[in-house]
mmCIF file of C-alpha atoms in Angstrom:
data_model
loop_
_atom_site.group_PDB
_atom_site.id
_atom_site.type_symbol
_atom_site.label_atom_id
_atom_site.label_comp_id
_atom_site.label_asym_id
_atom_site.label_seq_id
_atom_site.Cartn_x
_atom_site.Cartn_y
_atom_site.Cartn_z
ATOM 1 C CA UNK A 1 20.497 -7.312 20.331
ATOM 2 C CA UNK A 2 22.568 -6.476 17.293
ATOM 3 C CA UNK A 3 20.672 -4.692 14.370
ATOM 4 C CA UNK A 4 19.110 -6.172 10.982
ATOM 5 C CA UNK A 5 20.999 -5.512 8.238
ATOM 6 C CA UNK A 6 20.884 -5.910 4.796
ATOM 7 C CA UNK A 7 23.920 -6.703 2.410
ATOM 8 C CA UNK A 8 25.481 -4.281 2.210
ATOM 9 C CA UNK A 9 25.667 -3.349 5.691
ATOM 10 C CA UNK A 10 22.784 -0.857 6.220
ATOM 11 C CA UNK A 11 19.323 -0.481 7.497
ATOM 12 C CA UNK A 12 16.663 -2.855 5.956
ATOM 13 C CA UNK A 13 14.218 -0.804 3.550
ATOM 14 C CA UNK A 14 10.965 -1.683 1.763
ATOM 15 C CA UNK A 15 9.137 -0.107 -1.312
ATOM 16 C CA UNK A 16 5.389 -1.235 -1.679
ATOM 17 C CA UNK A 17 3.736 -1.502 -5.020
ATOM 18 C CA UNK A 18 0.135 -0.049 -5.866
ATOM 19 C CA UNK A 19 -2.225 -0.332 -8.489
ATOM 20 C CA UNK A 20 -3.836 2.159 -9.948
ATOM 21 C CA UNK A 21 -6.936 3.474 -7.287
ATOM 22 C CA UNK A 22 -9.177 6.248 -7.415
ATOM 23 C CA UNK A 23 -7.604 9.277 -5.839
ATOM 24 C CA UNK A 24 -8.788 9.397 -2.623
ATOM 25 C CA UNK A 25 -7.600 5.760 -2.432
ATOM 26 C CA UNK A 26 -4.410 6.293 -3.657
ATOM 27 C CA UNK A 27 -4.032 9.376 -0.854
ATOM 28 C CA UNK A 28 -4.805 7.243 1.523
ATOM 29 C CA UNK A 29 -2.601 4.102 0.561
ATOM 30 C CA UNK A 30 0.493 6.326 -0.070
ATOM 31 C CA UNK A 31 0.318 8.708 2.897
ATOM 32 C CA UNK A 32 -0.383 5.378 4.886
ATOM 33 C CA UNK A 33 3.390 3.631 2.985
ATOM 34 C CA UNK A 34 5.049 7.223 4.033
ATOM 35 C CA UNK A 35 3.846 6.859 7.811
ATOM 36 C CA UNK A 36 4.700 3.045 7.865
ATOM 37 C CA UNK A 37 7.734 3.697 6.680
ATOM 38 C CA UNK A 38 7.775 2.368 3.196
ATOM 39 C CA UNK A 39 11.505 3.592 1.538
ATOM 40 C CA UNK A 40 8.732 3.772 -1.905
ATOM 41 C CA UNK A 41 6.034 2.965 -4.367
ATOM 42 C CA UNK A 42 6.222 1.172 -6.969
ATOM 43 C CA UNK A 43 3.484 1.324 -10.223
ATOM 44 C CA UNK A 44 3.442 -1.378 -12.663
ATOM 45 C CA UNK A 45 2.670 -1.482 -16.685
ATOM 46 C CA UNK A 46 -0.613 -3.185 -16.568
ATOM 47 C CA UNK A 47 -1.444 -1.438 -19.302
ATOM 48 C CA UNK A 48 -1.723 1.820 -19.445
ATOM 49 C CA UNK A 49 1.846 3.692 -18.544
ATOM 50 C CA UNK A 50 2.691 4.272 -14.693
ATOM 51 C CA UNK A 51 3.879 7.560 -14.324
ATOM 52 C CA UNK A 52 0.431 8.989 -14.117
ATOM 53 C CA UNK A 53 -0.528 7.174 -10.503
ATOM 54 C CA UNK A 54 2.606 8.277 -9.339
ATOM 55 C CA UNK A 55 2.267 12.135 -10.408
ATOM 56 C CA UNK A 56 -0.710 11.841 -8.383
ATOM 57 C CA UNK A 57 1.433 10.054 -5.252
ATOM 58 C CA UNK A 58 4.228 12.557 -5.896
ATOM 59 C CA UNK A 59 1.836 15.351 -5.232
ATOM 60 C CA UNK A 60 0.511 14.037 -1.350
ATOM 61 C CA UNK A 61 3.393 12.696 -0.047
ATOM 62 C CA UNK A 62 7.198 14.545 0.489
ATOM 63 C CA UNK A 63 9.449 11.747 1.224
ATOM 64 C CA UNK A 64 8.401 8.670 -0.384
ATOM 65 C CA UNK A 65 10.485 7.802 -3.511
ATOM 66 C CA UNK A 66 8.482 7.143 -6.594
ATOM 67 C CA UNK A 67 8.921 4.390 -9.203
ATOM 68 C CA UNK A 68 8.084 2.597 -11.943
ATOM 69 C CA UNK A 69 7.876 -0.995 -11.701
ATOM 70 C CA UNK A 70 8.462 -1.283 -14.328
ATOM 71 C CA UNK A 71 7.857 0.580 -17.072
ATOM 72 C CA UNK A 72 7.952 -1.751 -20.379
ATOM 73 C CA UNK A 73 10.877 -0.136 -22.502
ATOM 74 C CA UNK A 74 9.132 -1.236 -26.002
ATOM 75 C CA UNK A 75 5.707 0.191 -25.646
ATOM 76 C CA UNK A 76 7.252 3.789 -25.961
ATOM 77 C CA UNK A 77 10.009 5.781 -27.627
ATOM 78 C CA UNK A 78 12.809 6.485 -25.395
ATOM 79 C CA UNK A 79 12.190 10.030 -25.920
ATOM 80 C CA UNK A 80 8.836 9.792 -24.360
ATOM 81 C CA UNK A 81 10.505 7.895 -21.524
ATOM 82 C CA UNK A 82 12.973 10.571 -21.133
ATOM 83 C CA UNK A 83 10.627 13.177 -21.035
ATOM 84 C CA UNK A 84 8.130 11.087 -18.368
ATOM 85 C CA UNK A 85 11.206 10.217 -16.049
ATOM 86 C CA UNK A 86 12.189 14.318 -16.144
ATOM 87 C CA UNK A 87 8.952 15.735 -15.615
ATOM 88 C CA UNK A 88 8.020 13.187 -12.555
ATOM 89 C CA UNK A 89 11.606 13.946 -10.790
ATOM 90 C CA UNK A 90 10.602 17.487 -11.199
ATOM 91 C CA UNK A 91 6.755 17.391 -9.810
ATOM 92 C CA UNK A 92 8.554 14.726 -6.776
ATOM 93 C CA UNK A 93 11.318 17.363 -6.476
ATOM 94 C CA UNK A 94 14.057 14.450 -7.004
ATOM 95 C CA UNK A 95 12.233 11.444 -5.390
ATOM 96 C CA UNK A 96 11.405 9.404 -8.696
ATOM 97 C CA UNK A 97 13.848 6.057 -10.090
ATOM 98 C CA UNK A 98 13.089 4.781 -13.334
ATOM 99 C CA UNK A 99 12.730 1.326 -13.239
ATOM 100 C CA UNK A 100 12.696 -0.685 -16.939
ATOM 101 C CA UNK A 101 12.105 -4.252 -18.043
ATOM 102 C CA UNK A 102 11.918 -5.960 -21.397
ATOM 103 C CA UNK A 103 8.063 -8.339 -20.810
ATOM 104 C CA UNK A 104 7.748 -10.636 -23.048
ATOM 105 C CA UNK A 105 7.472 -10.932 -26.333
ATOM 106 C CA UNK A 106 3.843 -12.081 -26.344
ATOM 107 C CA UNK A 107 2.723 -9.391 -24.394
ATOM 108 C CA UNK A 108 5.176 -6.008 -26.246
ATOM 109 C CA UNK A 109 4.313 -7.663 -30.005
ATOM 110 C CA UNK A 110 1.159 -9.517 -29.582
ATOM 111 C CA UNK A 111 -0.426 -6.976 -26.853
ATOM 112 C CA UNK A 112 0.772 -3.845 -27.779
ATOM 113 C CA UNK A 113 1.637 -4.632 -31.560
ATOM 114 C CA UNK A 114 4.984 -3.206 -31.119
ATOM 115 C CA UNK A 115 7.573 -4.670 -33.617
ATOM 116 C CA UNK A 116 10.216 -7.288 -32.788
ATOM 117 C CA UNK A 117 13.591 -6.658 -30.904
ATOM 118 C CA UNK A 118 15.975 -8.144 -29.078
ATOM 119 C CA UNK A 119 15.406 -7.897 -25.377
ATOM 120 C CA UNK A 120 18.947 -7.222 -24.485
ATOM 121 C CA UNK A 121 19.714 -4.495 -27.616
ATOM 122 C CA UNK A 122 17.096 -2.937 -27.277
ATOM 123 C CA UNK A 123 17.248 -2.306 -23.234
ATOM 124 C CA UNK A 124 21.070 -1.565 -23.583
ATOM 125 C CA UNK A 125 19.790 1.276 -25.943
ATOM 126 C CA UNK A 126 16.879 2.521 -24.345
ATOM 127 C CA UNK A 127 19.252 3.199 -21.252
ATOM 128 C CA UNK A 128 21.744 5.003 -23.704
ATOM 129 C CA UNK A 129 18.910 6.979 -25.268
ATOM 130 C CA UNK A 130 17.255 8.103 -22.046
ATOM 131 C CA UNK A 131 20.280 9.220 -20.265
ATOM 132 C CA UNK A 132 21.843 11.267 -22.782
ATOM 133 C CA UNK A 133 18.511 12.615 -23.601
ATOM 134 C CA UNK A 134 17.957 14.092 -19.459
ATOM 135 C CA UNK A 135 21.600 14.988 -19.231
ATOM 136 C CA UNK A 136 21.850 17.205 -22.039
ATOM 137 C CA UNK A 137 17.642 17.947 -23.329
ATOM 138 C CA UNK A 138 18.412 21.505 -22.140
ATOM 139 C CA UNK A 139 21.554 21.938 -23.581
ATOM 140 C CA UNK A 140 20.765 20.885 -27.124
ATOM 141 C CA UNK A 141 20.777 17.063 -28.575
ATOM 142 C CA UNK A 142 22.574 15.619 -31.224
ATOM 143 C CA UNK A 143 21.223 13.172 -33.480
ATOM 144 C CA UNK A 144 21.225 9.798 -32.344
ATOM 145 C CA UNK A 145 21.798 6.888 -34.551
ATOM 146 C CA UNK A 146 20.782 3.668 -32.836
ATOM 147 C CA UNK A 147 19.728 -0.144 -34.401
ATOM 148 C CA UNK A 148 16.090 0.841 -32.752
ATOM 149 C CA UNK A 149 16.127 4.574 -32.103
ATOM 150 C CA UNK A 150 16.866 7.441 -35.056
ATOM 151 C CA UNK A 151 16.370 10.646 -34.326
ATOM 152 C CA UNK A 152 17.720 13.708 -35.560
ATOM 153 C CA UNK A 153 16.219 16.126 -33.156
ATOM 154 C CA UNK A 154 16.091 19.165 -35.399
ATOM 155 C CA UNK A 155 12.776 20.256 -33.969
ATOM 156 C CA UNK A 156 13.238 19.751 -30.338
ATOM 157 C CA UNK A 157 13.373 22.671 -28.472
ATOM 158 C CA UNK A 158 15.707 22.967 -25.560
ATOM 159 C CA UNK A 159 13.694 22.808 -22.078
ATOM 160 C CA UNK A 160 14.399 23.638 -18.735
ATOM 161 C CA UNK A 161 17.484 21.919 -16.838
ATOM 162 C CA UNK A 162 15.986 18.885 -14.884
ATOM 163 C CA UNK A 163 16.175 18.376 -11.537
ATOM 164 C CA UNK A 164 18.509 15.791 -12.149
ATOM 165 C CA UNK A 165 21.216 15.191 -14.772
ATOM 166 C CA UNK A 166 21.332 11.419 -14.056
ATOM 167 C CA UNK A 167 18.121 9.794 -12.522
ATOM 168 C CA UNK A 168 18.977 6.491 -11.444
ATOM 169 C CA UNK A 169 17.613 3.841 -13.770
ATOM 170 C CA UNK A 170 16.805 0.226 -12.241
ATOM 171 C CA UNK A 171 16.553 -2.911 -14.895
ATOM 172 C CA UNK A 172 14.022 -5.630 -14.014
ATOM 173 C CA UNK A 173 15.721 -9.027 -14.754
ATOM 174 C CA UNK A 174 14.785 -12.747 -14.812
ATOM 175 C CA UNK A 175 17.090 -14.817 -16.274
ATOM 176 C CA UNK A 176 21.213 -14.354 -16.387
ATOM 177 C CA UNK A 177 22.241 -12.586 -19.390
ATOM 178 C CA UNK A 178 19.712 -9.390 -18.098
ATOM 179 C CA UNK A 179 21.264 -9.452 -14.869
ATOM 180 C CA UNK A 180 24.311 -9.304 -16.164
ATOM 181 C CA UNK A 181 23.207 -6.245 -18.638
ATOM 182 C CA UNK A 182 21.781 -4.764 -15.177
ATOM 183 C CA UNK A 183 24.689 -4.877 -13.043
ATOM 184 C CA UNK A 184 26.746 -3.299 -16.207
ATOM 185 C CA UNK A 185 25.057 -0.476 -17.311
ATOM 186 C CA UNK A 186 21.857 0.163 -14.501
ATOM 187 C CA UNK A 187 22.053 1.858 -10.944
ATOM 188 C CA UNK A 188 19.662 -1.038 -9.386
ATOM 189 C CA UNK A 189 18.759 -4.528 -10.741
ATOM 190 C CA UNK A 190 15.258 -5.950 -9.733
ATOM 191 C CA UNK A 191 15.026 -9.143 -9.879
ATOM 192 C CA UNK A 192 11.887 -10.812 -10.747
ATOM 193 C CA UNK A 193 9.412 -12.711 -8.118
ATOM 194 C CA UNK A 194 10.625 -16.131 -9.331
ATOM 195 C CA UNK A 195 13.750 -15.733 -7.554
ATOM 196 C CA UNK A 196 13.180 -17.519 -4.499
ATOM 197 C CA UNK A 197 14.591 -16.773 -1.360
ATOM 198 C CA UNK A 198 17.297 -19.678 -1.249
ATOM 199 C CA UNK A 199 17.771 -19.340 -5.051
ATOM 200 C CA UNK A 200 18.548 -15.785 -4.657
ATOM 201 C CA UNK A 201 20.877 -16.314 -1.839
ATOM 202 C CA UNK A 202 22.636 -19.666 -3.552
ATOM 203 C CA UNK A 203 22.561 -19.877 -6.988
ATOM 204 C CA UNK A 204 22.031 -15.906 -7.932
ATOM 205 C CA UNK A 205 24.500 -14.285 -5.618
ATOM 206 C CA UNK A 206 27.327 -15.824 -7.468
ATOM 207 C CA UNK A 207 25.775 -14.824 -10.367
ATOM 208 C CA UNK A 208 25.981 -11.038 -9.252
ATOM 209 C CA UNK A 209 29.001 -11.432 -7.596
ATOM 210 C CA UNK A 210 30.678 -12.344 -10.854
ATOM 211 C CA UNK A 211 29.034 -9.646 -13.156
ATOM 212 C CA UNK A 212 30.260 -6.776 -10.543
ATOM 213 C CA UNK A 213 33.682 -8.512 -11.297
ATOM 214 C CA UNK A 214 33.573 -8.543 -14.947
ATOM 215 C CA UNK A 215 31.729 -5.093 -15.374
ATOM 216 C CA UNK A 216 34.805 -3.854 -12.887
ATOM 217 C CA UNK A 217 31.401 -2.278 -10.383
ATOM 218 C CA UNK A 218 31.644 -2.086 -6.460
ATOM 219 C CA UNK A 219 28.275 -3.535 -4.879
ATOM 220 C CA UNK A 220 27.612 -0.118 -3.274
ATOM 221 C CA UNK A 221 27.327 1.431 -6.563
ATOM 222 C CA UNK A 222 24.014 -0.615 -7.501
ATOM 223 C CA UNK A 223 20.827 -1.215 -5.695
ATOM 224 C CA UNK A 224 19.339 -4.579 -5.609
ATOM 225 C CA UNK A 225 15.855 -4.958 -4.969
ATOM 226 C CA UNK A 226 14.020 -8.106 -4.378
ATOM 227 C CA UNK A 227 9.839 -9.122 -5.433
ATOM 228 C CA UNK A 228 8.718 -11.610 -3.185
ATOM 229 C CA UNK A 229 5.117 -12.622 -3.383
ATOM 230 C CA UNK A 230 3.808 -12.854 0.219
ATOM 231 C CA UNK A 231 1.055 -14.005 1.565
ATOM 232 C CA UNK A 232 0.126 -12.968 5.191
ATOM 233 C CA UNK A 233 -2.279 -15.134 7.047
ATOM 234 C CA UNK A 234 -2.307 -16.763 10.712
ATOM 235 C CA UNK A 235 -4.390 -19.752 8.402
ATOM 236 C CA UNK A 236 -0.981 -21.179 6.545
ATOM 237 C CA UNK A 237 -3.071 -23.576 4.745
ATOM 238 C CA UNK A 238 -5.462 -20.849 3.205
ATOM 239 C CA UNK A 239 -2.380 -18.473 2.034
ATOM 240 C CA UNK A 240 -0.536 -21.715 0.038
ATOM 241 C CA UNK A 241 -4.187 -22.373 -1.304
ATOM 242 C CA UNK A 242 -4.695 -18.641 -2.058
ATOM 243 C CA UNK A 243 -1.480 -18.273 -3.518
ATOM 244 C CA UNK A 244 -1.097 -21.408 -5.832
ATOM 245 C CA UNK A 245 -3.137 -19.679 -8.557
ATOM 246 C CA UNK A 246 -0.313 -17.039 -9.221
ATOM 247 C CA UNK A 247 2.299 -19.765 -9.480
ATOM 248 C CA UNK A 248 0.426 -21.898 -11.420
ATOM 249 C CA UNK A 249 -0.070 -18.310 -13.452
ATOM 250 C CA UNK A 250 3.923 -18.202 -14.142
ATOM 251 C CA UNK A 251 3.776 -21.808 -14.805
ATOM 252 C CA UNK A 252 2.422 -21.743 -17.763
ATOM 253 C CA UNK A 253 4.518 -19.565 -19.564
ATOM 254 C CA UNK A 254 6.940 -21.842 -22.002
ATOM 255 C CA UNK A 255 9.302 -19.150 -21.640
ATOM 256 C CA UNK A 256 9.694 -19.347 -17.898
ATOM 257 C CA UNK A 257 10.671 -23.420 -18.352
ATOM 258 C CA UNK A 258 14.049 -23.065 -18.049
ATOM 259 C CA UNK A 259 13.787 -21.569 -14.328
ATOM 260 C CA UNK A 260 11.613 -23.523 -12.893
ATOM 261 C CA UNK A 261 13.605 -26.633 -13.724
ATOM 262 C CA UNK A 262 16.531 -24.297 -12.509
ATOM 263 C CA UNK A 263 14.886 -24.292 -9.102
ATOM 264 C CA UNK A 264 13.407 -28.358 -9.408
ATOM 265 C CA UNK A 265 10.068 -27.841 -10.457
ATOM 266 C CA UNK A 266 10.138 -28.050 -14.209
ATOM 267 C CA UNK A 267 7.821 -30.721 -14.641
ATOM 268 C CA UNK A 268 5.333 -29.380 -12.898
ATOM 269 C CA UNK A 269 5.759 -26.525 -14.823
ATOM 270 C CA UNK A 270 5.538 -28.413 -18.175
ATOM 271 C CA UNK A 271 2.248 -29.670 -16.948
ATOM 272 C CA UNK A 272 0.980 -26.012 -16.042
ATOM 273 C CA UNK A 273 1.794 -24.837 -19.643
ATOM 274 C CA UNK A 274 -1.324 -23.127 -21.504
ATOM 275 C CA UNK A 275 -1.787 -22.412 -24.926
ATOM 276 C CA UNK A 276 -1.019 -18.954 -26.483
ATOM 277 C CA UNK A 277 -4.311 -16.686 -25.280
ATOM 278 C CA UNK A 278 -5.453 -18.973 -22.742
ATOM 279 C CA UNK A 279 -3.403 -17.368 -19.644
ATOM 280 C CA UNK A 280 -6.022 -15.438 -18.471
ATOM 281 C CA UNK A 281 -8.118 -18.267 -16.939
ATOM 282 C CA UNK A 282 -5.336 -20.902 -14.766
ATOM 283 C CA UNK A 283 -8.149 -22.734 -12.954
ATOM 284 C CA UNK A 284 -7.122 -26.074 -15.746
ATOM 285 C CA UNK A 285 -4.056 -25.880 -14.145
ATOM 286 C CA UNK A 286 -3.990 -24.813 -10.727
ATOM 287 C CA UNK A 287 -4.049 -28.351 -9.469
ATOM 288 C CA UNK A 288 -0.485 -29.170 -10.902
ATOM 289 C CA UNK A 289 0.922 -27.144 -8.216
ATOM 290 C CA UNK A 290 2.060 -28.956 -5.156
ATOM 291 C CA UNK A 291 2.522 -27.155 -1.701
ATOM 292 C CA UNK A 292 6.278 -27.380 -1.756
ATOM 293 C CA UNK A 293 5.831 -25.774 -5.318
ATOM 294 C CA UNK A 294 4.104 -22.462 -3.625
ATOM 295 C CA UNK A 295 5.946 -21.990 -0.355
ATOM 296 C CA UNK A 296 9.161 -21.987 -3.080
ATOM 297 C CA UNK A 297 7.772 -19.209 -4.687
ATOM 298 C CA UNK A 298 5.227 -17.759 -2.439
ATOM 299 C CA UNK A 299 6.164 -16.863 1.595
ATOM 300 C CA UNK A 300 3.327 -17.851 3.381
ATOM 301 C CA UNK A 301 1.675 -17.656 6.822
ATOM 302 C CA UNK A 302 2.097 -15.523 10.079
ATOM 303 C CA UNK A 303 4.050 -12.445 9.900
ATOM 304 C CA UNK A 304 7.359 -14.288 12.034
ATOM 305 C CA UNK A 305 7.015 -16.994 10.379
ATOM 306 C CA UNK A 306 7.070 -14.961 6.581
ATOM 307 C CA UNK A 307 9.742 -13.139 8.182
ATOM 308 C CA UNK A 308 12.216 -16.337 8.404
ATOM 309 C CA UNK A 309 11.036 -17.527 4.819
ATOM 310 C CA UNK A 310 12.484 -14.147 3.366
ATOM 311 C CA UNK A 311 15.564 -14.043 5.625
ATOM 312 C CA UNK A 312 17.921 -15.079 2.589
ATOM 313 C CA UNK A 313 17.018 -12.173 0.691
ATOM 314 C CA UNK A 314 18.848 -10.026 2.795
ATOM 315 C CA UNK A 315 22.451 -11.989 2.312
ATOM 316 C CA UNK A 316 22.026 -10.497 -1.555
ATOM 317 C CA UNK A 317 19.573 -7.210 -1.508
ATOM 318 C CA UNK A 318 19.592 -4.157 -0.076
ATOM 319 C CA UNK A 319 15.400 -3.789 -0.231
ATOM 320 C CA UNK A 320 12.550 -5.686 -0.728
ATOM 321 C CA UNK A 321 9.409 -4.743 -2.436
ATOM 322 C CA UNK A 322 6.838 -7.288 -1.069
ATOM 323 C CA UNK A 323 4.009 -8.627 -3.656
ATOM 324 C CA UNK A 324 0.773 -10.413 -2.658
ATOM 325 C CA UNK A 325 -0.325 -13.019 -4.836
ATOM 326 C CA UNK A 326 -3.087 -12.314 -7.425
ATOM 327 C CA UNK A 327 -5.073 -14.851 -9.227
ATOM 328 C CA UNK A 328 -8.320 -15.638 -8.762
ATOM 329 C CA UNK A 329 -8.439 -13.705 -5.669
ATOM 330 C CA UNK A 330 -11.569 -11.933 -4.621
ATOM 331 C CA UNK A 331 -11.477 -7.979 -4.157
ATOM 332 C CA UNK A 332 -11.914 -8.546 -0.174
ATOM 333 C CA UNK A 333 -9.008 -11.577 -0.191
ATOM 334 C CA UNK A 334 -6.727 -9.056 -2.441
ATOM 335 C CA UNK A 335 -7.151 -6.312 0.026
ATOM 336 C CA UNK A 336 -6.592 -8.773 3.232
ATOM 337 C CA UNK A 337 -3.612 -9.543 1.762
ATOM 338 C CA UNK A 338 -2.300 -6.084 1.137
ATOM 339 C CA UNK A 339 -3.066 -5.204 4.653
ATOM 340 C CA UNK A 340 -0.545 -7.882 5.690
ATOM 341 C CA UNK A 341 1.945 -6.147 3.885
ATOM 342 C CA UNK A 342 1.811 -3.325 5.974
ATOM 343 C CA UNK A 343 1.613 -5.914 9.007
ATOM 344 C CA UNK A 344 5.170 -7.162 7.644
ATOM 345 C CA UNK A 345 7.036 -4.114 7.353
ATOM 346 C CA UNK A 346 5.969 -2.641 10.983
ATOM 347 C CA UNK A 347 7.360 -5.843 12.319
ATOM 348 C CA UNK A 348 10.061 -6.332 10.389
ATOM 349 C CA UNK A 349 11.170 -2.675 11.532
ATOM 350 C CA UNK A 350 10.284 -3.130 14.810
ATOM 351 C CA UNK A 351 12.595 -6.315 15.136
ATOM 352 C CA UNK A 352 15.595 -4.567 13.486
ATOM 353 C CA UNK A 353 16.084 -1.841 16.032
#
């Protein structure tokens, strides 16, 4: 039996993604991703910043890499991010990869009152900021002179060299021209949950083929790392049911139109679209979402069977970061589901030996 590979020819990884637990949870839930064999963790923005949970992972486990997924590059100054990606790659002893993504506007301006910028600009200088920033904070830094970012630096101090001169920097992406920014400038591109498994391998690969063309990059020089919302459960009908609220979720965002009707679904979408402050509650909505609509999104059902959904992925990426759907999940169905992540990966693993 010849082994499972992914595309670029070597073994199949997974990073898991945790919210933020108490710490004898978090011990437990990161010690368990080491053991399972979990490549990393991811932490997400939601709100408060994520390099705090994953000090505290950094400090139980020894080879589990550490990131942020993602870490929303207008809530903070790219010094701060600097600083935050340094100091974690020191406390991991090298394991940490900052990963960065732009949100939306609704959520950087109208959440956390930061002021307007252009997604693109502003991530193409955050990137500059915070690399020249860890490769040369302990040599001495010139000022900077940026369309977001002016600093003259004449009160920094130099610190201690970091463990790393370059710690690799991973861009979330959704829609073409970020992908293309990712595959130019970053050392991994995530791409976003919305990128179906047949999308991904179809439409998107092109897509990535042609940047690494343009941007003159070899595909082993970038990581690509896939979010798939998964939903584990021997019942398929009760995963699409439990998973339709997190589609119908993403539906109603105006800004995601455009790809949803990309993948065939864009009137549905249009008839899942809320009002500006009225995403927290989708149950108005949640009905506009067909079956076909969540298994498009969503992977759902028995562990082989979830297995064969997701197959595509691995034509494009080189790891996979597994997500179980959200909203309007009880506690106890969130936690069933998570469990089923760990089912995956053991069996996944198991089958590609």
């Amino acid at each position: 039996m010849s082994t499972k590979t992914n595309a670029v020819g070597a073994p199949r990884r997974f990073w898991g993604t945790m919210p933020v637990l108490p710490g004898p949870m978090l011990t437990l839930t990161v010690q368990q991703m080491e053991a399972s064999g979990f490549e990393g963790v991811f932490v997400l923005q939601i709100y408060g910043p994520p390099f705090v949970p994953l000090a505290a992972a950094s400090t139980v486990t020894e080879t589990l890499k550490l990131g942020t997924g993602i870490a929303v590059a207008g809530t903070r100054s790219p010094l701060e991010t600097a600083y935050a990606a340094i100091e974690l790659d020191r406390i991991s002893g090298g394991r940490f990869i900052l990963g960065l993504g732009s949100s939306i506007p609704s959520m950087v301006e109208g959440s956390y009152g930061m002021p307007k910028a252009k997604p693109l600009g502003h991530i193409r200088e955050t990137v500059d900021v915070v690399r020249y920033i860890i490769a040369n904070g302990h040599k001495g830094l010139d000022p900077y002179e940026g369309t977001y970012f002016k600093a003259d630096f004449a009160e920094m101090m130099v610190t201690a060299p970091p463990v790393r001169e370059h710690i690799p920097i991973w861009i979330a992406a959704l829609q073409e021209k970020m992908t293309d920014l990712a595959i130019e400038i970053g050392d991994g591109l995530m791409v976003h949950a919305l990128w179906s498994p047949n999308f991904t391998a179809k439409v998107q690969k092109p897509v990535i083929e042609a940047a690494l063309t343009k941007h003159s990059r070899k595909r082993a020089d970038i990581e690509i790392n896939a979010w798939p919302w998964i939903a584990i459960n021997p019942d398929k009908r009760q995963a699409i049911d439990d998973a339709r609220a997190t589609v119908a979720a993403y539906s109603g965002y105006k800004q995601y139109e455009p790809f949803f009707e990309k993948q065939g679904f864009g009137d549905q979408a249009r008839a899942c679209q809320l009002a500006l402050g009225d995403h927290g509650d989708v149950s108005s909505v949640v009905g506009n979402v067909p079956d076909e609509m969540v298994l498009a999104f969503c992977a759902c059902g028995p562990v082989e069977e979830v297995l064969e959904q997701i197959e595509p992925y691995w034509d494009v990426v080189d790891s996979l970061a597994p997500m179980t759907p959200y909203r309007n999940l009880s506690m106890e169905k969130l936690q069933y589901y998570y469990g089923g992540l760990f089912e995956l990966v053991a069996t996944a693993r198991a089958s590609a030996q």
